[in-house]
Amino acid sequence: MHRKIKEATAARLRGKRRRDAGMVTSEYAMGIIAAVGFALLLYEVVTSGQVRTELQDIVKKALSARM
């Protein structure tokens, strides 16, 4: 009887470990997808006309500053 309980508990624990292994991979995948989406949004904002002009003005001021 005692041996059957140990075997059942061990089998249950093995099953839980297998389910968690795939979950970690899917979490990484979702994180990568979110990061790529954010990068795309940031790229669109930075390359828009108004922001691009502002960034160019900042660079021009920085390069023309006297030291």
Coordinates of N, CA and C in Angstrom, one line a residue:
M1 N 0.8 -1.2 0.0 CA 0.0 0.0 0.0 C 0.9 1.3 0.0
H2 N 1.9 1.3 0.9 CA 2.8 2.4 1.0 C 3.5 2.7 -0.3
R3 N 3.9 1.6 -1.0 CA 4.7 1.7 -2.2 C 3.8 2.3 -3.3
K4 N 2.5 1.9 -3.4 CA 1.6 2.4 -4.4 C 1.4 3.9 -4.2
I5 N 1.4 4.4 -3.0 CA 1.2 5.8 -2.7 C 2.5 6.6 -3.2
K6 N 3.6 6.0 -3.0 CA 4.9 6.7 -3.4 C 4.9 6.7 -4.9
E7 N 4.6 5.6 -5.6 CA 4.6 5.6 -7.1 C 3.6 6.6 -7.6
A8 N 2.4 6.7 -7.1 CA 1.4 7.6 -7.6 C 1.9 9.0 -7.4
T9 N 2.5 9.3 -6.3 CA 3.0 10.7 -6.0 C 4.1 11.0 -7.0
A10 N 5.0 10.1 -7.2 CA 6.1 10.3 -8.1 C 5.6 10.5 -9.6
A11 N 4.6 9.8 -10.0 CA 4.0 9.9 -11.3 C 3.4 11.3 -11.4
R12 N 2.7 11.8 -10.4 CA 2.0 13.1 -10.4 C 3.1 14.2 -10.5
L13 N 4.2 14.1 -9.8 CA 5.2 15.1 -9.9 C 5.9 15.1 -11.2
R14 N 6.1 13.9 -11.8 CA 6.7 13.9 -13.2 C 5.8 14.6 -14.2
G15 N 4.5 14.4 -14.1 CA 3.6 15.0 -15.0 C 3.6 16.5 -14.8
K16 N 3.7 17.0 -13.6 CA 3.7 18.5 -13.4 C 5.0 19.1 -14.0
R17 N 6.1 18.4 -13.9 CA 7.4 19.0 -14.4 C 7.3 19.1 -15.9
R18 N 6.7 18.1 -16.6 CA 6.6 18.2 -18.0 C 5.8 19.3 -18.5
R19 N 4.7 19.6 -17.8 CA 3.8 20.7 -18.2 C 4.4 22.0 -18.1
D20 N 5.3 22.2 -17.0 CA 5.9 23.5 -16.8 C 7.0 23.8 -17.8
A21 N 7.7 22.8 -18.3 CA 8.8 23.0 -19.2 C 8.3 23.7 -20.5
G22 N 7.2 23.4 -21.1 CA 6.7 24.1 -22.3 C 6.2 25.5 -22.0
M23 N 5.7 25.7 -20.7 CA 5.2 27.0 -20.4 C 6.3 28.0 -20.4
V24 N 7.5 27.7 -20.0 CA 8.6 28.6 -19.9 C 8.9 29.1 -21.4
T25 N 9.0 28.1 -22.3 CA 9.3 28.5 -23.7 C 8.2 29.4 -24.3
S26 N 6.9 29.1 -24.0 CA 5.9 30.0 -24.5 C 5.9 31.4 -23.9
E27 N 6.4 31.5 -22.6 CA 6.5 32.8 -22.0 C 7.6 33.6 -22.7
Y28 N 8.7 32.9 -23.0 CA 9.8 33.6 -23.8 C 9.3 34.1 -25.1
A29 N 8.6 33.2 -25.8 CA 8.1 33.6 -27.1 C 7.2 34.8 -27.0
M30 N 6.3 34.8 -26.1 CA 5.4 36.0 -25.9 C 6.2 37.2 -25.6
G31 N 7.2 37.1 -24.8 CA 8.1 38.3 -24.5 C 8.8 38.8 -25.7
I32 N 9.3 37.9 -26.6 CA 9.9 38.3 -27.8 C 8.9 39.0 -28.7
I33 N 7.8 38.4 -28.8 CA 6.7 39.1 -29.7 C 6.4 40.5 -29.2
A34 N 6.3 40.6 -27.9 CA 5.9 41.9 -27.3 C 7.1 42.9 -27.6
A35 N 8.3 42.5 -27.4 CA 9.5 43.3 -27.6 C 9.6 43.8 -29.1
V36 N 9.3 42.8 -30.0 CA 9.4 43.2 -31.4 C 8.3 44.2 -31.8
G37 N 7.1 44.0 -31.2 CA 6.0 44.9 -31.4 C 6.3 46.3 -30.9
F38 N 6.9 46.4 -29.7 CA 7.3 47.7 -29.2 C 8.4 48.3 -30.0
A39 N 9.4 47.5 -30.5 CA 10.4 48.1 -31.3 C 9.9 48.6 -32.6
L40 N 8.9 47.9 -33.2 CA 8.3 48.4 -34.4 C 7.6 49.7 -34.2
L41 N 6.8 49.8 -33.1 CA 6.1 51.1 -32.8 C 7.1 52.2 -32.6
L42 N 8.2 51.9 -31.8 CA 9.2 53.0 -31.6 C 9.9 53.4 -32.9
Y43 N 10.1 52.5 -33.8 CA 10.7 52.8 -35.1 C 9.8 53.7 -35.9
E44 N 8.5 53.4 -35.9 CA 7.5 54.2 -36.6 C 7.5 55.6 -36.1
V45 N 7.5 55.7 -34.8 CA 7.5 57.1 -34.1 C 8.7 57.9 -34.5
V46 N 9.9 57.2 -34.4 CA 11.2 57.9 -34.6 C 11.3 58.3 -36.0
T47 N 10.8 57.5 -37.0 CA 11.0 57.8 -38.4 C 9.9 58.7 -38.9
S48 N 8.9 59.1 -38.1 CA 7.9 60.0 -38.6 C 8.5 61.4 -38.9
G49 N 7.8 62.1 -39.7 CA 8.3 63.4 -40.2 C 8.7 64.4 -39.1
Q50 N 7.8 64.6 -38.2 CA 8.0 65.6 -37.1 C 9.1 65.2 -36.2
V51 N 9.1 64.0 -35.7 CA 10.1 63.5 -34.8 C 11.5 63.5 -35.5
R52 N 11.5 63.1 -36.7 CA 12.8 63.1 -37.5 C 13.4 64.5 -37.6
T53 N 12.5 65.5 -37.8 CA 13.0 66.9 -37.9 C 13.6 67.3 -36.6
E54 N 12.8 67.0 -35.5 CA 13.3 67.4 -34.2 C 14.6 66.8 -33.8
L55 N 14.8 65.5 -34.1 CA 16.0 64.8 -33.9 C 17.2 65.4 -34.7
Q56 N 16.9 65.8 -35.9 CA 18.0 66.4 -36.8 C 18.4 67.7 -36.2
D57 N 17.4 68.5 -35.7 CA 17.7 69.8 -35.1 C 18.6 69.7 -33.9
I58 N 18.3 68.7 -33.1 CA 19.1 68.4 -31.8 C 20.5 68.0 -32.2
V59 N 20.7 67.2 -33.2 CA 22.0 66.8 -33.6 C 22.8 68.0 -34.2
K60 N 22.1 68.8 -35.0 CA 22.8 70.0 -35.6 C 23.2 70.9 -34.5
K61 N 22.4 71.2 -33.5 CA 22.8 72.1 -32.4 C 24.0 71.5 -31.7
A62 N 24.0 70.2 -31.4 CA 25.0 69.5 -30.7 C 26.4 69.6 -31.5
L63 N 26.3 69.4 -32.8 CA 27.5 69.5 -33.6 C 28.0 70.9 -33.8
S64 N 27.2 71.9 -33.8 CA 27.6 73.3 -34.0 C 28.0 74.0 -32.7
A65 N 27.8 73.3 -31.6 CA 28.2 74.0 -30.3 C 29.7 74.2 -30.2
R66 N 30.0 75.4 -29.6 CA 31.4 75.7 -29.4 C 31.9 75.2 -28.0
M67 N 33.1 74.8 -28.0 CA 33.7 74.3 -26.7 C 34.8 75.2 -26.3

